[in-house]
Short mmCIF file of C-alpha atoms in Angstrom, two decimals:
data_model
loop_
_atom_site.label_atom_id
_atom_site.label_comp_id
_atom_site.label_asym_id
_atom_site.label_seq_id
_atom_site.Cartn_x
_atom_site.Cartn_y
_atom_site.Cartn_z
CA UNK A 502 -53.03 -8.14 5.60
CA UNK A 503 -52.43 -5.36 3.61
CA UNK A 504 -48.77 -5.07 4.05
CA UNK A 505 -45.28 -5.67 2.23
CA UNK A 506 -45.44 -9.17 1.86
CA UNK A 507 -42.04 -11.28 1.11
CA UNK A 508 -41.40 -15.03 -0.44
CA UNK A 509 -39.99 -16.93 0.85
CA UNK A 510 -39.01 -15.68 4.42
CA UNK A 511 -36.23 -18.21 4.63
CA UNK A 512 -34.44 -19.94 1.77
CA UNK A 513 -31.56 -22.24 1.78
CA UNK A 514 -29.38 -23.22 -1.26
CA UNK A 515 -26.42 -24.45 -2.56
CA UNK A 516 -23.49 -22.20 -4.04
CA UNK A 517 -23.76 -22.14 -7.93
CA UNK A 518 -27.55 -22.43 -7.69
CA UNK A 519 -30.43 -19.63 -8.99
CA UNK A 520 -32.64 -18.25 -6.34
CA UNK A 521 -35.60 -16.21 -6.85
CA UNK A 522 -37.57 -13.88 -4.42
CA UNK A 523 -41.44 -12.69 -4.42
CA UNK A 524 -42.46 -9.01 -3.28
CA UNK A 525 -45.63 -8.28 -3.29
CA UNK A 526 -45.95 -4.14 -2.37
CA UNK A 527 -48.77 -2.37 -0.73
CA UNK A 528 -51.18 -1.78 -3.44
CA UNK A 529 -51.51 1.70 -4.55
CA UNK A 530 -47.88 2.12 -4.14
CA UNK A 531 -45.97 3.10 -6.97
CA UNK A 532 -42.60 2.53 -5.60
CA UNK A 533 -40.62 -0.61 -5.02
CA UNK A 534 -36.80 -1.17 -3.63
CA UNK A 535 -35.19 -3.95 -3.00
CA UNK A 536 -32.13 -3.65 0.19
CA UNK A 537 -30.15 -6.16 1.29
CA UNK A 538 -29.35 -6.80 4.88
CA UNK A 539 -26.10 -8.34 6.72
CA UNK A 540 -25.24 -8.29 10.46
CA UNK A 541 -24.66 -5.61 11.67
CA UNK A 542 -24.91 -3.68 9.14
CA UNK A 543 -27.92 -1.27 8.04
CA UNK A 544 -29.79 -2.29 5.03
CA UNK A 545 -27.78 -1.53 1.57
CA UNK A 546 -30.12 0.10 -1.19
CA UNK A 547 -30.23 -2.51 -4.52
CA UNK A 548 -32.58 -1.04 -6.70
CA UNK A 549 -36.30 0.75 -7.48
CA UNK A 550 -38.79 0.51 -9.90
CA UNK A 551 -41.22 3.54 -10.19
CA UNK A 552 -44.59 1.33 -11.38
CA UNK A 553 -42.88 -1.36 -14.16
CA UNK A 554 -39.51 1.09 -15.06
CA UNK A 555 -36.71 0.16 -12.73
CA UNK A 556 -34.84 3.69 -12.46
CA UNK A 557 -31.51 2.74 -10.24
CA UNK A 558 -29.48 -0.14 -9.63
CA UNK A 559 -26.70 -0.04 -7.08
CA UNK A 560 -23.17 -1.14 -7.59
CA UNK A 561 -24.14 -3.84 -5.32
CA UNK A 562 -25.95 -5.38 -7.94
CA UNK A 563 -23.60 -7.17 -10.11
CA UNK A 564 -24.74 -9.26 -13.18
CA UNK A 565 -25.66 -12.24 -11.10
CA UNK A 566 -28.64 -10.23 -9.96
CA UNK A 567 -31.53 -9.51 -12.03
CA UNK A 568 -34.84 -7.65 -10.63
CA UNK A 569 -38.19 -7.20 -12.77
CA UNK A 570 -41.49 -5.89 -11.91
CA UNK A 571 -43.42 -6.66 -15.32
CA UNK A 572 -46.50 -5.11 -14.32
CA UNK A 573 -46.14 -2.52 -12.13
CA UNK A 574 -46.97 -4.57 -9.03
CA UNK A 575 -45.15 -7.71 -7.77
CA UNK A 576 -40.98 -7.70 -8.43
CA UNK A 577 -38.63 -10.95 -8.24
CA UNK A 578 -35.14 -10.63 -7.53
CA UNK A 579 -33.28 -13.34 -9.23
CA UNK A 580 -29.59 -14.65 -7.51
CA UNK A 581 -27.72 -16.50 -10.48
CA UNK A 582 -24.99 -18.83 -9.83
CA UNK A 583 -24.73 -17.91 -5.89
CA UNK A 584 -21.94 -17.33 -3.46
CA UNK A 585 -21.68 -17.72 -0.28
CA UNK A 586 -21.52 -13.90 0.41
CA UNK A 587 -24.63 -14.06 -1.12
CA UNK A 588 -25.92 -14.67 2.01
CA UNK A 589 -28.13 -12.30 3.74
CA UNK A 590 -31.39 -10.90 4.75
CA UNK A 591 -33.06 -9.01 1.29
CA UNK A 592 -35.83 -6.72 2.35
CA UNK A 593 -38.08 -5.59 -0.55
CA UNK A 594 -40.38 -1.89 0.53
CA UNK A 595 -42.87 0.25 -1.11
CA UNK A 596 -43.29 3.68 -1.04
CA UNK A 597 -46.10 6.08 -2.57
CA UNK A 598 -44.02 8.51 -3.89
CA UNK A 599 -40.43 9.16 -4.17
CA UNK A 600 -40.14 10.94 -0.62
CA UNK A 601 -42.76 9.29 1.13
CA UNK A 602 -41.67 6.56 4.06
CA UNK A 603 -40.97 2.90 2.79
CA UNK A 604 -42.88 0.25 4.48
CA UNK A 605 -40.47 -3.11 4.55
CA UNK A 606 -41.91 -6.49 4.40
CA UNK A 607 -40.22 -9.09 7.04
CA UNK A 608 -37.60 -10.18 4.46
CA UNK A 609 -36.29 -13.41 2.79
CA UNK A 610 -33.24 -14.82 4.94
CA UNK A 611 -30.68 -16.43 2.11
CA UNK A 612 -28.19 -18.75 2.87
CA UNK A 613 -25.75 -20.27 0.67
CA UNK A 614 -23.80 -23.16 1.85
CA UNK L 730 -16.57 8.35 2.91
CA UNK L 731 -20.08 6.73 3.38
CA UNK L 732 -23.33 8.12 2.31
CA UNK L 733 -24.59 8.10 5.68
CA UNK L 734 -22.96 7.86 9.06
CA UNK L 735 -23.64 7.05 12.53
CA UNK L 736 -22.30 6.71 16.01
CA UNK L 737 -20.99 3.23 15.95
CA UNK L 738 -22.56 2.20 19.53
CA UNK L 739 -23.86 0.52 21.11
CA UNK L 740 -25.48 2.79 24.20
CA UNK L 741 -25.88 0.82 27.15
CA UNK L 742 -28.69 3.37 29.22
CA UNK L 743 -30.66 2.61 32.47
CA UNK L 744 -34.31 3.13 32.06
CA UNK L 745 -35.15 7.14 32.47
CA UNK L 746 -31.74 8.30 30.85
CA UNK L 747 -31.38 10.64 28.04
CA UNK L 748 -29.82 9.64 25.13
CA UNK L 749 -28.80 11.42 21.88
CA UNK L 750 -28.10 9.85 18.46
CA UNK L 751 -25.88 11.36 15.82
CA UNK L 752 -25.91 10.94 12.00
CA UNK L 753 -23.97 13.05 9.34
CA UNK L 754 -24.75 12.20 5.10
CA UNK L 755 -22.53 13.07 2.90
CA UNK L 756 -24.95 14.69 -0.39
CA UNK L 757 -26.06 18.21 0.33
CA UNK L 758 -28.79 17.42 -2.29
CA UNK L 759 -30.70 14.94 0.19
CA UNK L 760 -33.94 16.16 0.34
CA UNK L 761 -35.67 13.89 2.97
CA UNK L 762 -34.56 12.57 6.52
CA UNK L 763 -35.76 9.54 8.81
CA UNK L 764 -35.28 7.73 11.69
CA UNK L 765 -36.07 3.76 11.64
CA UNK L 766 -36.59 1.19 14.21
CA UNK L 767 -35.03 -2.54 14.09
CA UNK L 768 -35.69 -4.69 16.47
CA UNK L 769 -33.60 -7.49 16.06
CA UNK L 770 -34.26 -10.24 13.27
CA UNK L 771 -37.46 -7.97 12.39
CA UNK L 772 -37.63 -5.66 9.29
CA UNK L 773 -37.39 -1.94 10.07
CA UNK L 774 -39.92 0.48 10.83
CA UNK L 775 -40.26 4.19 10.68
CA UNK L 776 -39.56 5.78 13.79
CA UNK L 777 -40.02 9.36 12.77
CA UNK L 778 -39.43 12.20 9.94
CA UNK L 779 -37.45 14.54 10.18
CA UNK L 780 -38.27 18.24 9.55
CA UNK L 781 -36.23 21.20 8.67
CA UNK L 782 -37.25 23.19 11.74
CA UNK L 783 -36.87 19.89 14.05
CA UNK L 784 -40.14 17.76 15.17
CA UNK L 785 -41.04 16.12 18.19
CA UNK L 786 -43.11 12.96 19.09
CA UNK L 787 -43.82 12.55 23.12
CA UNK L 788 -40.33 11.56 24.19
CA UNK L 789 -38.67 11.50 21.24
CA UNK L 790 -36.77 14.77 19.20
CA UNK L 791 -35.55 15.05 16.13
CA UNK L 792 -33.22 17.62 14.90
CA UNK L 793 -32.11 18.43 10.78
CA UNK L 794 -28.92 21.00 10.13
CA UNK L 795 -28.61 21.03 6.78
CA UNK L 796 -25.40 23.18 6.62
CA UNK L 797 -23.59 20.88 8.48
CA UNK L 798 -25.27 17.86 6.92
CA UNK L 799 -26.17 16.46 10.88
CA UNK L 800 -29.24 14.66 12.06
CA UNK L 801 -30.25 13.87 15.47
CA UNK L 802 -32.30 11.87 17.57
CA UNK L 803 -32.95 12.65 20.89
CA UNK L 804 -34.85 10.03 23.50
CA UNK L 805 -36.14 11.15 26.78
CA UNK L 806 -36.78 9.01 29.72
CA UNK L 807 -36.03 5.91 28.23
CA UNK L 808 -37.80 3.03 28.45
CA UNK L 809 -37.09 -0.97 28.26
CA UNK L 810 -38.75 -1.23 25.24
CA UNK L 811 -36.64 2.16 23.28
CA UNK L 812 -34.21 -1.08 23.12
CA UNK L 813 -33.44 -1.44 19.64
CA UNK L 814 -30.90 -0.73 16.55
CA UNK L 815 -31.73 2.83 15.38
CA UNK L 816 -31.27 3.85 11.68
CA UNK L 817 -30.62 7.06 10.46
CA UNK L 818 -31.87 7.62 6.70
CA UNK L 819 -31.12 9.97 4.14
CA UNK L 820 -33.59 9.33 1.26
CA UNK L 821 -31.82 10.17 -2.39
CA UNK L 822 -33.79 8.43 -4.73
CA UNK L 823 -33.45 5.53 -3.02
CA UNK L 824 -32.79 5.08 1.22
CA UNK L 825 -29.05 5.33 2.64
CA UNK L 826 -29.25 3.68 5.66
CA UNK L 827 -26.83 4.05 8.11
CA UNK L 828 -25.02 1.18 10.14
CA UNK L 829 -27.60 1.82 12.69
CA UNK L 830 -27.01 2.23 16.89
CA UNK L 831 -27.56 -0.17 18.83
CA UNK L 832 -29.16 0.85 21.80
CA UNK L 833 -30.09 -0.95 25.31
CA UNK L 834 -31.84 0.16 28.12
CA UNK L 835 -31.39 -1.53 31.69
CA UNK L 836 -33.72 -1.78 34.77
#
């Protein structure tokens, strides 16, 4: 499967805990965003990286959140000290180039009890 | 005012209707335009692009006025499986997605 591939696709915590997230992009793509997802709602942009440099972060993304992609490929998004509004759906996607479409892996579901 | 907006829904169709889908963004400097598909608890998938001077793809139309920052999405003879949440995306440096329209289609 060459596809957007997310870890975990569910994950279940406790508020005040650290959660991390795996995205592993299409291969050749330089672009990587992370969204995140509640009901009803249309996915809300987080961040980018173009290769290792991340170039945006929303004002979503308070200083709980940390994302990295060291090497240009894989990114984790790290949840510090979560809330329950934490929870959500976060959808990572890759892109070729800055206009191209975004291809979305199946998401990790978070849920903070 | 939000980056992207849509009609709020939902569309409740029986099969073979037309339906039309509405989207305005707010930053004149948007340079590209899309319509996703999400089905429900899936991840979302591109529907179409849209083009300048409009684009088509068997039943399904897509229209771009950039002076009055509007996209459209038009879907002819509707089918069971057109059921869906429809996206409307304005890509500035990263996507704007908005709310999304939830549509159904009925035997």
């Amino acid at each position: 499967d060459t596809g957007v591939s997310q870890n975990p696709r569910h994950k279940i915590t406790k508020r005040g805990q650290n959660v991390t997230f795996r995205c592993d992009p299409i291969s050749e793509h330089n672009r990587l965003y992370w969204y995140r997802q509640t009901l009803g709602q249309g996915p809300e942009f987080l961040t980018y990286f173009q290769n290792e440099a991340q170039l945006e972060k929303s004002r979503l993304l308070s200083d709980r959140f940390s994302a990295e992609r060291p090497k240009g490929s894989f990114s984790t998004l790290e949840i510090q000290r979560t809330e329950q509004g934490d929870s959500a759906m976060y959808l990572c996607a890759s892109s070729l180039g800055g206009g191209d479409r975004q291809y979305f892996g199946a998401g990790t579901r978070l849920s903070v009890l | 005012r939000k980056e992207v907006e849509q009609d709020p829904g939902p569309f409740n169709v029986p099969e073979g209707a037309t339906v039309a889908f509405n989207c305005t963004y707010s930053n004149s400097a948007s340079q590209s335009f899309f319509w996703y598909r999400q089905d429900c608890r899936k991840e979302p998938k591109l529907l179409m692009s849209v083009y300048s001077s409009g684009n088509e793809d068997g039943r399904f139309t897509a229209q771009l006025n950039r002076a009055s920052q509007y996209i459209s999405l038009l879907i002819r003879d509707s089918k069971l499986s057109d059921s869906a949440t429809y996206l409307c995306v304005v890509n500035e440096r990263g996507m704007r997605f908005g709310a999304g329209t939830r549509l159904t289609v009925k035997p």
